[in-house]
mmCIF file of C-alpha atoms in Angstrom:
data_model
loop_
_atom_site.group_PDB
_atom_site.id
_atom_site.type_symbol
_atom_site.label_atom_id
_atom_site.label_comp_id
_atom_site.label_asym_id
_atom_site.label_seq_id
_atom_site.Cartn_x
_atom_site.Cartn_y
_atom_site.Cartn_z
ATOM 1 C CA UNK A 1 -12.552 12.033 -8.904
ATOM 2 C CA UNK A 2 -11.559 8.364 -9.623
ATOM 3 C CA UNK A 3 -10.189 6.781 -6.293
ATOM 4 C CA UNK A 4 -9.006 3.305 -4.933
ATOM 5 C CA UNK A 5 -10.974 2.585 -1.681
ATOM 6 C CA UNK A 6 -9.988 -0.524 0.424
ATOM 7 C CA UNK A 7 -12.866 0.004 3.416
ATOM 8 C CA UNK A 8 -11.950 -3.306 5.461
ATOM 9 C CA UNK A 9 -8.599 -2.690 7.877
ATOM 10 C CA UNK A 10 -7.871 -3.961 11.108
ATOM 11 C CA UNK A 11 -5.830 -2.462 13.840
ATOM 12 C CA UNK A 12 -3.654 -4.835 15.664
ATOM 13 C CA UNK A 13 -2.549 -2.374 18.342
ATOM 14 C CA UNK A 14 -4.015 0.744 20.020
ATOM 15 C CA UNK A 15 -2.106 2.971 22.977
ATOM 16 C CA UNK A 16 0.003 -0.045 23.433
ATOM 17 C CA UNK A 17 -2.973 -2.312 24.215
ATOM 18 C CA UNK A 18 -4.103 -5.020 21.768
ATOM 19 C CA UNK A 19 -7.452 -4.812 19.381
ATOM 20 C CA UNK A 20 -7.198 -7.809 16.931
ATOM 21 C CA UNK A 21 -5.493 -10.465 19.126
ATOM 22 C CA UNK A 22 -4.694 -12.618 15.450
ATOM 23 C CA UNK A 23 -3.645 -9.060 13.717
ATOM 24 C CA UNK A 24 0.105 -7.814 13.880
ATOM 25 C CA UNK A 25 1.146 -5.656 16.031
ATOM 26 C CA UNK A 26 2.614 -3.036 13.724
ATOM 27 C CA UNK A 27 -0.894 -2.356 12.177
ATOM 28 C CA UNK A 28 -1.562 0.616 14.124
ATOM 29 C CA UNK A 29 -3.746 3.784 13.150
ATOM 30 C CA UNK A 30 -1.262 5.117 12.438
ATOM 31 C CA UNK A 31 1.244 2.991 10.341
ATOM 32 C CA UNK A 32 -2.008 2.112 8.417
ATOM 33 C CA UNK A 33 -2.625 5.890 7.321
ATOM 34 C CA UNK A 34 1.435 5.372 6.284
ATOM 35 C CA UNK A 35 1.336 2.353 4.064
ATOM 36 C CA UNK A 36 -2.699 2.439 2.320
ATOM 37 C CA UNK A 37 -1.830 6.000 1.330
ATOM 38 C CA UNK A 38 2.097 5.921 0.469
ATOM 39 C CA UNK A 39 2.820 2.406 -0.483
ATOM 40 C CA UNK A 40 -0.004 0.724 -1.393
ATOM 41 C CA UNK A 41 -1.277 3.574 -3.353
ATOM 42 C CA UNK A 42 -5.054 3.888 -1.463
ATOM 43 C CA UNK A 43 -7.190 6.918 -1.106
ATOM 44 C CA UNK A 44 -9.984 5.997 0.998
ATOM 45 C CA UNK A 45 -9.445 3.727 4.024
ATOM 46 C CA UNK A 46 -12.001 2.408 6.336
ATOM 47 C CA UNK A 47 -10.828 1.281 9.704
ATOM 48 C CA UNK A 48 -13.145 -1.612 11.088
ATOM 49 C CA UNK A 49 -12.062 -1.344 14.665
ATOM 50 C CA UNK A 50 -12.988 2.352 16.034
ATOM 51 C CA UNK A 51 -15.618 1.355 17.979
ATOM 52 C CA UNK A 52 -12.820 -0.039 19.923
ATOM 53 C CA UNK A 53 -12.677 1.738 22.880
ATOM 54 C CA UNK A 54 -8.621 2.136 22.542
ATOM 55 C CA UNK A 55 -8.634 2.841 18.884
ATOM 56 C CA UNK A 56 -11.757 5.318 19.396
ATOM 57 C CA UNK A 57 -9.531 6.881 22.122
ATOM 58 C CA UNK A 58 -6.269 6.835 19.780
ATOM 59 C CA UNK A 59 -8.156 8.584 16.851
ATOM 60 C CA UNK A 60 -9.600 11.106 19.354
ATOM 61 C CA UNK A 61 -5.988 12.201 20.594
ATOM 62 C CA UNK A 62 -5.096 12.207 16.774
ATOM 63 C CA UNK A 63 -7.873 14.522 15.898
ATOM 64 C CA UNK A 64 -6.752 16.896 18.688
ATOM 65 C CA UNK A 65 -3.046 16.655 17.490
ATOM 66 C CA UNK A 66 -4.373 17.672 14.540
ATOM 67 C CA UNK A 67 -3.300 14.417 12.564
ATOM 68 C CA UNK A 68 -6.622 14.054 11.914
ATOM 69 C CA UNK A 69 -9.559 16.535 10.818
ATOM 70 C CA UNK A 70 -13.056 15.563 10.619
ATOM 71 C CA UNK A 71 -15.062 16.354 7.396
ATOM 72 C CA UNK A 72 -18.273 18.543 6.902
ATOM 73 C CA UNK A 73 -19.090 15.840 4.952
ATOM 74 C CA UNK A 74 -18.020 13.181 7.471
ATOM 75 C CA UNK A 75 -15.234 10.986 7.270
ATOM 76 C CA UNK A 76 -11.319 11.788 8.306
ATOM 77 C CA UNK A 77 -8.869 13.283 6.141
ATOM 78 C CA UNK A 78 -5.363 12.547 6.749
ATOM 79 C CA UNK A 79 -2.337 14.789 6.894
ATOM 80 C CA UNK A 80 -1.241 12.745 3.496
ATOM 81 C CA UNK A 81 -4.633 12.911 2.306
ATOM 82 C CA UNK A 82 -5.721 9.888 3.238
ATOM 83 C CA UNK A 83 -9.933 9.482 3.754
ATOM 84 C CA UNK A 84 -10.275 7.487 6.716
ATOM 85 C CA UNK A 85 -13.940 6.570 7.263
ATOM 86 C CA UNK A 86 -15.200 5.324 10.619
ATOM 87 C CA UNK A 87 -15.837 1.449 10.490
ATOM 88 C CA UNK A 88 -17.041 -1.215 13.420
ATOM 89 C CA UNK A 89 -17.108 -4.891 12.536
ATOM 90 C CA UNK A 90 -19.130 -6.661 15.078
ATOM 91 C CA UNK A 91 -20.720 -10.078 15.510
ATOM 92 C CA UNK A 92 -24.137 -10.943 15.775
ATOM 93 C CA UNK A 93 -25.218 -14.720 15.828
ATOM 94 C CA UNK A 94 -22.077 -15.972 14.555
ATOM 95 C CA UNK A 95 -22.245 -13.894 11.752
ATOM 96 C CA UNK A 96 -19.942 -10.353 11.304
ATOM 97 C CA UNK A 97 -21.365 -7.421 9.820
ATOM 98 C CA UNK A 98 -19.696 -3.991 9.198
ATOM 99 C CA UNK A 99 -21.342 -0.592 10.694
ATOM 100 C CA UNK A 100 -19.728 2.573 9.143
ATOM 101 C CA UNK A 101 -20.901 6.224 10.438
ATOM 102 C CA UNK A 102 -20.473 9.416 9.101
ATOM 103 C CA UNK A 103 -18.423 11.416 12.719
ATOM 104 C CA UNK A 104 -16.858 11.230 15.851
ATOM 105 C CA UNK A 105 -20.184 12.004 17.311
ATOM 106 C CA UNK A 106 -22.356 9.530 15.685
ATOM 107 C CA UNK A 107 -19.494 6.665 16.568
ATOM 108 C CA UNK A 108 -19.850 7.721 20.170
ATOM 109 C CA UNK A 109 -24.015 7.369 20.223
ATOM 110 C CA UNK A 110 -23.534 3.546 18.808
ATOM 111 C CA UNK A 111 -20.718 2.773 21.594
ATOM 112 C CA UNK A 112 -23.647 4.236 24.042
ATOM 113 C CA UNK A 113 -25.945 1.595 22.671
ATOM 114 C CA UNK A 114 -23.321 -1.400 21.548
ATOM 115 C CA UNK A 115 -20.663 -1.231 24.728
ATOM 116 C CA UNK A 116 -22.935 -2.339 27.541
ATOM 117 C CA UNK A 117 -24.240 -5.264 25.077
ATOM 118 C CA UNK A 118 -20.453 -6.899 25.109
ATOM 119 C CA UNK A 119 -17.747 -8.258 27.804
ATOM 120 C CA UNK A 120 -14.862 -6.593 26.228
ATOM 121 C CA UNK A 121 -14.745 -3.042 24.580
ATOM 122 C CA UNK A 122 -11.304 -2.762 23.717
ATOM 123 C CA UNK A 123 -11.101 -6.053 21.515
ATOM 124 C CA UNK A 124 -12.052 -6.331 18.154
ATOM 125 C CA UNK A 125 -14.746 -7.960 16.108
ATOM 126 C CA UNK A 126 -16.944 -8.556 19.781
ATOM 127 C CA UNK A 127 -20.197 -10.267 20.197
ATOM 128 C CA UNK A 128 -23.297 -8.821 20.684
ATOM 129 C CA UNK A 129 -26.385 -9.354 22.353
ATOM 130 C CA UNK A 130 -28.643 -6.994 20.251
ATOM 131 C CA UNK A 131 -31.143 -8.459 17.172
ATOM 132 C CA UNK A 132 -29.517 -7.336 14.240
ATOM 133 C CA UNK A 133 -32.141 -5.909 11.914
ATOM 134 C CA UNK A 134 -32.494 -3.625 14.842
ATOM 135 C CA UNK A 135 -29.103 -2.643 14.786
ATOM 136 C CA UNK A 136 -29.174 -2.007 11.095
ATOM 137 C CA UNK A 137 -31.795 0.160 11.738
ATOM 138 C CA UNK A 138 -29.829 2.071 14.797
ATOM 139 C CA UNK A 139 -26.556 2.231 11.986
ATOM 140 C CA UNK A 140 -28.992 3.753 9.094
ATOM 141 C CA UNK A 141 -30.967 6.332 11.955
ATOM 142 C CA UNK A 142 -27.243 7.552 12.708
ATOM 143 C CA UNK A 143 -26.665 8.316 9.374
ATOM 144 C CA UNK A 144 -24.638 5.168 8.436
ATOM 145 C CA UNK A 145 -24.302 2.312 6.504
ATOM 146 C CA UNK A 146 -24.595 -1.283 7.640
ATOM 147 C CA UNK A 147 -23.922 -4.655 5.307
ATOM 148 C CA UNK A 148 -22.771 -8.240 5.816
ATOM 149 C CA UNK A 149 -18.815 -8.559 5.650
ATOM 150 C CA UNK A 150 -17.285 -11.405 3.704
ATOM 151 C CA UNK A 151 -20.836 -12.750 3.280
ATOM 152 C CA UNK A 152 -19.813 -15.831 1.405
ATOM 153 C CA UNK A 153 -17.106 -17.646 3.319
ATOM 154 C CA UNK A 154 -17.989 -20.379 5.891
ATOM 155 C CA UNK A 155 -16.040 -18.640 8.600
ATOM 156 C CA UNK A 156 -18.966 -15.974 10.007
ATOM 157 C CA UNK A 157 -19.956 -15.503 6.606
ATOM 158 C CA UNK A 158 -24.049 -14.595 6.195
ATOM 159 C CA UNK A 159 -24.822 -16.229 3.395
ATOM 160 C CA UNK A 160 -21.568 -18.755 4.094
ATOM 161 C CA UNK A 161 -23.014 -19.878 7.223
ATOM 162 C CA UNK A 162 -26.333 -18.435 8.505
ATOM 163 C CA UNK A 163 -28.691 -18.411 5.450
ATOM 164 C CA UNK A 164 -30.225 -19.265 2.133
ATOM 165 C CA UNK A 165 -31.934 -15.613 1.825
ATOM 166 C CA UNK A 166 -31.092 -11.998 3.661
ATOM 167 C CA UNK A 167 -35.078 -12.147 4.104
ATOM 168 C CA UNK A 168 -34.687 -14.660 6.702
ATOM 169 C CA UNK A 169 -33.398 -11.973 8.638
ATOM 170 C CA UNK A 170 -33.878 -8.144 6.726
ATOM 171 C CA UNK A 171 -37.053 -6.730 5.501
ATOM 172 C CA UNK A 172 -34.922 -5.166 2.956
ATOM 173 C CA UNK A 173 -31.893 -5.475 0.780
ATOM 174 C CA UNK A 174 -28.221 -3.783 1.758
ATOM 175 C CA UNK A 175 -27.343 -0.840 -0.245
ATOM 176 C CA UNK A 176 -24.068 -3.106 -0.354
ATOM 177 C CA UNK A 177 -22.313 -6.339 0.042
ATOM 178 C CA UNK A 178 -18.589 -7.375 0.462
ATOM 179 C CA UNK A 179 -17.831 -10.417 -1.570
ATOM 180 C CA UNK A 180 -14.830 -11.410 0.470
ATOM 181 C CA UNK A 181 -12.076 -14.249 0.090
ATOM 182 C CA UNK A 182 -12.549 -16.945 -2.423
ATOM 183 C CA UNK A 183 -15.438 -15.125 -3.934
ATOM 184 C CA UNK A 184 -15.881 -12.382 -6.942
ATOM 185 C CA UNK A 185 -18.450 -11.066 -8.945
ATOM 186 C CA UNK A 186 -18.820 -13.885 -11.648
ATOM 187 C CA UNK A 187 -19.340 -16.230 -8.660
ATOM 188 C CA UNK A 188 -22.275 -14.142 -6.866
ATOM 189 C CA UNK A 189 -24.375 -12.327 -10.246
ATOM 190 C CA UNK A 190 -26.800 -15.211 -10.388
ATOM 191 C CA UNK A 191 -28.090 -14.441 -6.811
ATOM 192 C CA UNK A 192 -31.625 -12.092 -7.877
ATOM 193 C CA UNK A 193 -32.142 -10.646 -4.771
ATOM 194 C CA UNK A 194 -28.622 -9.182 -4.974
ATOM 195 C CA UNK A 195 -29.231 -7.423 -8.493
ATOM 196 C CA UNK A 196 -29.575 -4.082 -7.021
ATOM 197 C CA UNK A 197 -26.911 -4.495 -4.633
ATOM 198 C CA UNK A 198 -23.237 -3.012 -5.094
ATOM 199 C CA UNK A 199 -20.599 -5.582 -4.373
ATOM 200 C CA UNK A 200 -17.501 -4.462 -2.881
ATOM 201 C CA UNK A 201 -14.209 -6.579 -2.721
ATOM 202 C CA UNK A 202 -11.850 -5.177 0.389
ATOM 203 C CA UNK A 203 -9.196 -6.958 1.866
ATOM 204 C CA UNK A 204 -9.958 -7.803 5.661
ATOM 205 C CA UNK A 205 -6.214 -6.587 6.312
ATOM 206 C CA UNK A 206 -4.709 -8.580 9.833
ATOM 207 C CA UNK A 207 -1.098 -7.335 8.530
ATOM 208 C CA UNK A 208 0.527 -4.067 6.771
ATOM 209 C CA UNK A 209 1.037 -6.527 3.929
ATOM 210 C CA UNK A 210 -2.947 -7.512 3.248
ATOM 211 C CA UNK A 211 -4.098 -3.781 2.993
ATOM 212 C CA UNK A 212 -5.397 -3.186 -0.787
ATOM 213 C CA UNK A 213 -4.829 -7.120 -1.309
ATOM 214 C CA UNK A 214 -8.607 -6.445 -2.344
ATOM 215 C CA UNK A 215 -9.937 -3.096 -3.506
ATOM 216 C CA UNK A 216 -12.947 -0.695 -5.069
ATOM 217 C CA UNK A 217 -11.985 1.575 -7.930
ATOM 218 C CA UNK A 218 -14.551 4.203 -7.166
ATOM 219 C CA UNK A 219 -16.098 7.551 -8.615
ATOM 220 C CA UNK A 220 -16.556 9.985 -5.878
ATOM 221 C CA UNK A 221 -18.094 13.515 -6.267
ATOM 222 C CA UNK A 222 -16.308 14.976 -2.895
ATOM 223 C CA UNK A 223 -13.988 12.942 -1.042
ATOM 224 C CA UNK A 224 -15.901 12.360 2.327
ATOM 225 C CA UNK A 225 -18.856 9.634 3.789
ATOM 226 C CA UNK A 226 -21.305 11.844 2.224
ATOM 227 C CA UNK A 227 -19.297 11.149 -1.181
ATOM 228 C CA UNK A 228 -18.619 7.692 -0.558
ATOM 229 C CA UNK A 229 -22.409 7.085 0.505
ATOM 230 C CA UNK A 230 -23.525 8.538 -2.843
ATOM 231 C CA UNK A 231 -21.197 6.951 -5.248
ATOM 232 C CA UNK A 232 -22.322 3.667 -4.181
ATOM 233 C CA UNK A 233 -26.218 5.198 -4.298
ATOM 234 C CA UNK A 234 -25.585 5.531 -7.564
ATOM 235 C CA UNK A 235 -23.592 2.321 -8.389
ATOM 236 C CA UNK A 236 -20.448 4.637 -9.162
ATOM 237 C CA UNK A 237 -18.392 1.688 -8.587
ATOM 238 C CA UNK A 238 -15.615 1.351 -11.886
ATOM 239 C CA UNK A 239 -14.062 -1.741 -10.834
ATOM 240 C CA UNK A 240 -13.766 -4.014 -8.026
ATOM 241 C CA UNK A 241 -10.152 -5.395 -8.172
ATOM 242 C CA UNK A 242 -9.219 -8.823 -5.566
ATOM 243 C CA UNK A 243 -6.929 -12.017 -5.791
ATOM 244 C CA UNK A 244 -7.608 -14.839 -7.440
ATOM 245 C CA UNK A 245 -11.057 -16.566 -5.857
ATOM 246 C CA UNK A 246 -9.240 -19.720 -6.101
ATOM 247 C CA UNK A 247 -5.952 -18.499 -4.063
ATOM 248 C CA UNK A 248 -8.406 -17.749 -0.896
ATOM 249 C CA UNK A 249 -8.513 -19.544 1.871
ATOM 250 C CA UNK A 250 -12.079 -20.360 1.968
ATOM 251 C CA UNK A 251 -12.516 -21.497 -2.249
ATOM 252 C CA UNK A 252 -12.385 -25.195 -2.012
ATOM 253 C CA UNK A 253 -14.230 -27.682 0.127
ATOM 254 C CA UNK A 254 -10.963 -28.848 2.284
ATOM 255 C CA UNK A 255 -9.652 -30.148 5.120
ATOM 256 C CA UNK A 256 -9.817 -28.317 8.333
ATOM 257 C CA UNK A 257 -6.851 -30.206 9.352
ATOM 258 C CA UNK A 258 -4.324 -30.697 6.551
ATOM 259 C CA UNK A 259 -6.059 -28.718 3.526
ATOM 260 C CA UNK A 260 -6.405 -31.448 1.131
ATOM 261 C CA UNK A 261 -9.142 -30.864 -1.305
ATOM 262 C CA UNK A 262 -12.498 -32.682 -0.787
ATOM 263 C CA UNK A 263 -12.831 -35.729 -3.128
ATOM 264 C CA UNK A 264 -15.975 -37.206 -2.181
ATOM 265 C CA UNK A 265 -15.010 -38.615 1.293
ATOM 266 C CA UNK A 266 -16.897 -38.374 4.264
ATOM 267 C CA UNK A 267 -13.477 -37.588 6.108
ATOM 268 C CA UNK A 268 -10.330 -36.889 5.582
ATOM 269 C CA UNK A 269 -7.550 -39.673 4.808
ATOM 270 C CA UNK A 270 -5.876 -38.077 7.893
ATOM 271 C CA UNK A 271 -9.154 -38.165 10.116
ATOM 272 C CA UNK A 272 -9.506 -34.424 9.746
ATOM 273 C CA UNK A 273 -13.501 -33.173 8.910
ATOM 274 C CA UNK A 274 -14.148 -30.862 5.575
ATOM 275 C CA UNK A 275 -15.190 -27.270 5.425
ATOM 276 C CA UNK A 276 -17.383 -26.576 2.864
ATOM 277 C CA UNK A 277 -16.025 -23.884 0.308
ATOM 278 C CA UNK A 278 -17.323 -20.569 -1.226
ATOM 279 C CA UNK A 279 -17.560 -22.202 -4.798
ATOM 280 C CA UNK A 280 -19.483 -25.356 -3.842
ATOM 281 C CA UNK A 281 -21.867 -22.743 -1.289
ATOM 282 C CA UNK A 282 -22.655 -20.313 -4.463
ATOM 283 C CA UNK A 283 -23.763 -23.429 -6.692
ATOM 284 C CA UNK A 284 -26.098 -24.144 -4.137
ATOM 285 C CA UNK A 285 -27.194 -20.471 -4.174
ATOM 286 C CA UNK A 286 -27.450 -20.475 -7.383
ATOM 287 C CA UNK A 287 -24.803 -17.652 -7.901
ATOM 288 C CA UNK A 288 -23.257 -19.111 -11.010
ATOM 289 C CA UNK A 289 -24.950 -18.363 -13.988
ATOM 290 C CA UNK A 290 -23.971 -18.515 -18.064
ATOM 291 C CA UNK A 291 -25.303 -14.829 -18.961
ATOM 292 C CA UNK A 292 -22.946 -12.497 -17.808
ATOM 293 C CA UNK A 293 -24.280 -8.908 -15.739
ATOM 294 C CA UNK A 294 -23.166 -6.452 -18.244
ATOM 295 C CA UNK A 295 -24.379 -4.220 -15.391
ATOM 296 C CA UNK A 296 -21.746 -4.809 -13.414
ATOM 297 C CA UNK A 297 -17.975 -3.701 -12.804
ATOM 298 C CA UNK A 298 -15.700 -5.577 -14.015
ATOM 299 C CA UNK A 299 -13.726 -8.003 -11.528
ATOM 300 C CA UNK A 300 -9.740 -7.817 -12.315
ATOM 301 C CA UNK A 301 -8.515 -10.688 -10.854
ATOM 302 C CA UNK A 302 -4.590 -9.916 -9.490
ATOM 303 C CA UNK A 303 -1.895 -11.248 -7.337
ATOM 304 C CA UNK A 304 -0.261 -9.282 -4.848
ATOM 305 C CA UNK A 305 3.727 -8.989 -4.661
ATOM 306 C CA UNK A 306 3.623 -10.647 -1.559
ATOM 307 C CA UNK A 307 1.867 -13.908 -3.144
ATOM 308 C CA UNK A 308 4.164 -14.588 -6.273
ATOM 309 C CA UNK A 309 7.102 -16.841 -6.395
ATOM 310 C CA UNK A 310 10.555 -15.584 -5.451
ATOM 311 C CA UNK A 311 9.670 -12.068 -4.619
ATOM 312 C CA UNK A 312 10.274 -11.384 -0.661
ATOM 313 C CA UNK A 313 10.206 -8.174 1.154
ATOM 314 C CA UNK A 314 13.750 -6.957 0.150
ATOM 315 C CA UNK A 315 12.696 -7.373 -3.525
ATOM 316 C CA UNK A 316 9.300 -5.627 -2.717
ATOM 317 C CA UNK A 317 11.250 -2.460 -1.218
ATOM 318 C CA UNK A 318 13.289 -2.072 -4.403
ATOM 319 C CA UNK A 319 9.755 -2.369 -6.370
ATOM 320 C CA UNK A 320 8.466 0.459 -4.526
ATOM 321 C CA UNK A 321 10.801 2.809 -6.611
ATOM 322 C CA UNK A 322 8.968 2.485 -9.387
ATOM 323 C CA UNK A 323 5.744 3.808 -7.206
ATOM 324 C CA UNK A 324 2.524 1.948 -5.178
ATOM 325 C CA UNK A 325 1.816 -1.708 -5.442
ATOM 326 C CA UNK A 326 -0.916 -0.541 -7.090
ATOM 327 C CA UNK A 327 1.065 0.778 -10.167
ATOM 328 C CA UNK A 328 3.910 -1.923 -10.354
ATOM 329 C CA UNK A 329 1.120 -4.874 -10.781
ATOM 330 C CA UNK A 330 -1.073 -2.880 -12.929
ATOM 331 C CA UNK A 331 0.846 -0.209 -14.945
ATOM 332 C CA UNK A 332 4.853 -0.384 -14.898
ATOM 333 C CA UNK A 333 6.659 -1.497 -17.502
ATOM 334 C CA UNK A 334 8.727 -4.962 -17.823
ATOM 335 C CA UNK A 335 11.864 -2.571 -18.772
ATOM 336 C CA UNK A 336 10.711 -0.267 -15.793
ATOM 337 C CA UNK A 337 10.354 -3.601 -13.550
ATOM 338 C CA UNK A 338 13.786 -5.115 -14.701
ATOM 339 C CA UNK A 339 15.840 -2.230 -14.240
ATOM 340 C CA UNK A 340 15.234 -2.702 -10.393
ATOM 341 C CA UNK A 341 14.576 -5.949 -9.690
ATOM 342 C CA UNK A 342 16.131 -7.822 -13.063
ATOM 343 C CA UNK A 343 14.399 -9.802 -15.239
ATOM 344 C CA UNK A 344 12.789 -12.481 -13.528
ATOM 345 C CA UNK A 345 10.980 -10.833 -11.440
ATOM 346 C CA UNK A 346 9.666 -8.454 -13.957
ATOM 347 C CA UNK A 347 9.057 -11.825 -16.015
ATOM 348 C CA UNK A 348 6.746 -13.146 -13.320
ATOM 349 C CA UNK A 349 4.855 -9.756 -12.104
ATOM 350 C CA UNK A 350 3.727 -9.301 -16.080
ATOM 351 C CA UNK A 351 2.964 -13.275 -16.081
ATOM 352 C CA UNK A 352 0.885 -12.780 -13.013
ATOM 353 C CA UNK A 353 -0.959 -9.294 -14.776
ATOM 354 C CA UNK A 354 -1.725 -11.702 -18.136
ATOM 355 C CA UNK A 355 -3.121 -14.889 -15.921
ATOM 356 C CA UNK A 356 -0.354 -17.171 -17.203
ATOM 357 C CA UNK A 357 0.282 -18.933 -14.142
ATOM 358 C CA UNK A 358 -0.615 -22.218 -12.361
ATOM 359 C CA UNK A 359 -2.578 -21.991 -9.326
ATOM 360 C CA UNK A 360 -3.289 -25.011 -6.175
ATOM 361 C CA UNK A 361 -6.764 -23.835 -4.993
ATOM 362 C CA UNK A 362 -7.440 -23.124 -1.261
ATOM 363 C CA UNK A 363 -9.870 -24.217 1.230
ATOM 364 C CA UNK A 364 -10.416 -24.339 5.216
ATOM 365 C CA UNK A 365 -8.320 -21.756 6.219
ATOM 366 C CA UNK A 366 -5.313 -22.284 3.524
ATOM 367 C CA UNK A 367 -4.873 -20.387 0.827
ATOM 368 C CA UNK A 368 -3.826 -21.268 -2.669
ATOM 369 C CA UNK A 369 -0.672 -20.983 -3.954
ATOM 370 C CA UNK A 370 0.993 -19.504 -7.585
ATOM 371 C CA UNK A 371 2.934 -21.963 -9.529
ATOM 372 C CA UNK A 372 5.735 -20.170 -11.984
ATOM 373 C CA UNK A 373 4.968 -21.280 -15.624
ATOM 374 C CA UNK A 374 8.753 -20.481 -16.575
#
């Protein structure tokens, strides 16, 4: 079965305690089941916080609710028939990496390991004090998967900040990589010792909004871990489908301070310091090449509702008559989109789908913006 798979979402709020201090508070468990599945149009949803104590708790009590129901094949399903697989983003070094096991069971052995090697198990994305190819190793014994997240941005990014070569630190390549913000695959093809590895774009959600701002169209055999696991074995990836590299925050060598673009100064005209961007990073790791991977997926470059001029939330919620975000930016009609939300707006969603728009790059922290050609 073909499926959209966004396997990067934060949890702002847990039992009425906070995980992601900079997330919103209405991203719980289980408003995030609600809104990938039902609005945004997602099938498979990995949750980056359960080895949170509070959100391991939370999806424990939902399990014995029965809101929850653990696979043979590992994973959650959903009462809406939602996937939800079992992710921990943690922080090793100054650099985040993603852990993702297969049960309840195996989640519990790594919080045996991981919990007394951290001063705070409720909060997300901790630090800790563990070597991380021995981690990875702990992850893959479990039966998991482990893999840098948003390895190219300067912000805890692996190759963005830490190094030139994932043999400075691995013995062996990932089974998979997450681009992240400001990159895609056009940007990243010309790195070699990334030729076997399956990119994944997923969008780091801090907000109900961000879910499936990023996403994976994906072939899975059974919809589980097991099937997830496989399908990207076997490179069963159709499409990886993200914003705009240059509308991230992290594209552009900027300001830290005020975002302008970096010109050649040393600092800022307002005395702020530049952070270097994902563009100018993969030129120096030789990422951009001429000869395109015809190996690859393609990368559809989009613009989520949210991002596009003149359409706010109350034009958004009439939108969502016509079915997901997914379908209104990639497959309704400009008669469908016009008859509820007139024609401007259906003007600028099919302008968006056909790239005829103007875009202000981002950089250190700000993103781009979308500039209405009409």
């Amino acid at each position: 079965m073909i499926c959209y798979a966004d396997f990067h979402v934060h949890i702002g709020m847990a039992l009425d305690r906070f995980v992601k201090i900079t997330a919103s508070r209405r991203l719980t468990v289980t408003n995030a089941i609600k809104v990938a599945k039902e609005i945004k149009g997602v099938d498979i949803l990995g949750i980056v916080d359960c080895g949170s104590k509070v959100v391991l708790n939370e999806l424990l009590k939902l399990v014995e609710d029965g809101q929850l129901k653990e696979l043979a094949g590992g994973g959650l399903i959903c009462q809406n028939g939602l996937l939800l697989l079992l992710g921990w983003e943690i922080e090793i070094d100054d650099v985040h990496y993603l852990c993702y096991l297969p049960t309840i069971d195996s989640l519990r052995e790594l919080t045996k390991i991981l919990w007394p090697r951290t001063k705070n198990i409720e909060l997300s994305t901790q630090r800790f004090t563990i070597a991380v190819d021995e981690l990875r190793g702990i992850v893959e014994n479990l039966g998991g998967i482990f893999f840098p997240a948003h390895a190219f941005t300067p912000h805890k990014g692996f190759y963005g900040k830490a190094v030139d070569s994932l043999y400075e630190k691995f013995s062996k390549p990932f089974l998979s990589i997450e681009l992240g913000l400001s990159s895609s695959t056009e940007m990243v093809w010309g790195i070699k010792e990334l030729k076997d590895t399956v990119f994944l774009s997923n969008s780091d959600a801090h907000s109900l909004e961000k879910i499936a701002r990023e996403y994976n169209e994906i072939f899975v055999e059974e919809l589980s871990f097991r099937g997830v696991v496989k399908a990207l074995e076997e490179g069963s990836i159709i499409g990886n489908y993200g914003l705009d590299p240059r509308l991230g925050k992290y594209y552009e060598t900027a300001c830290i301070d005020c975002g302008a673009v970096y010109l050649g100064e040393n600092r800022c005209k307002c005395g702020g310091y530049f952070v270097k961007g994902v563009r100018p990073r993969l030129v120096e790791l030789e990422g951009f090449i001429a000869t395109k991977d015809t190996k690859r997926p393609p990368y559809i470059k989009q613009i989520p509702l949210e991002f596009l001029p003149k359409i706010g939330p109350k034009t958004i919620q009439k939108l969502h008559r016509l079915g997901t975000e997914l379908e209104v930016l990639n497959s309704s009609t400009f008669e469908e989109i016009q008859a509820v939300a007139g024609e401007k707006v259906a003007e600028t969603i099919l302008q968006a789908r056909d790239h005829r728009f103007s875009i202000s790059v981002g950089g250190a922290g700000y993103y781009g913006r979308v500039r209405s050609n009409y």
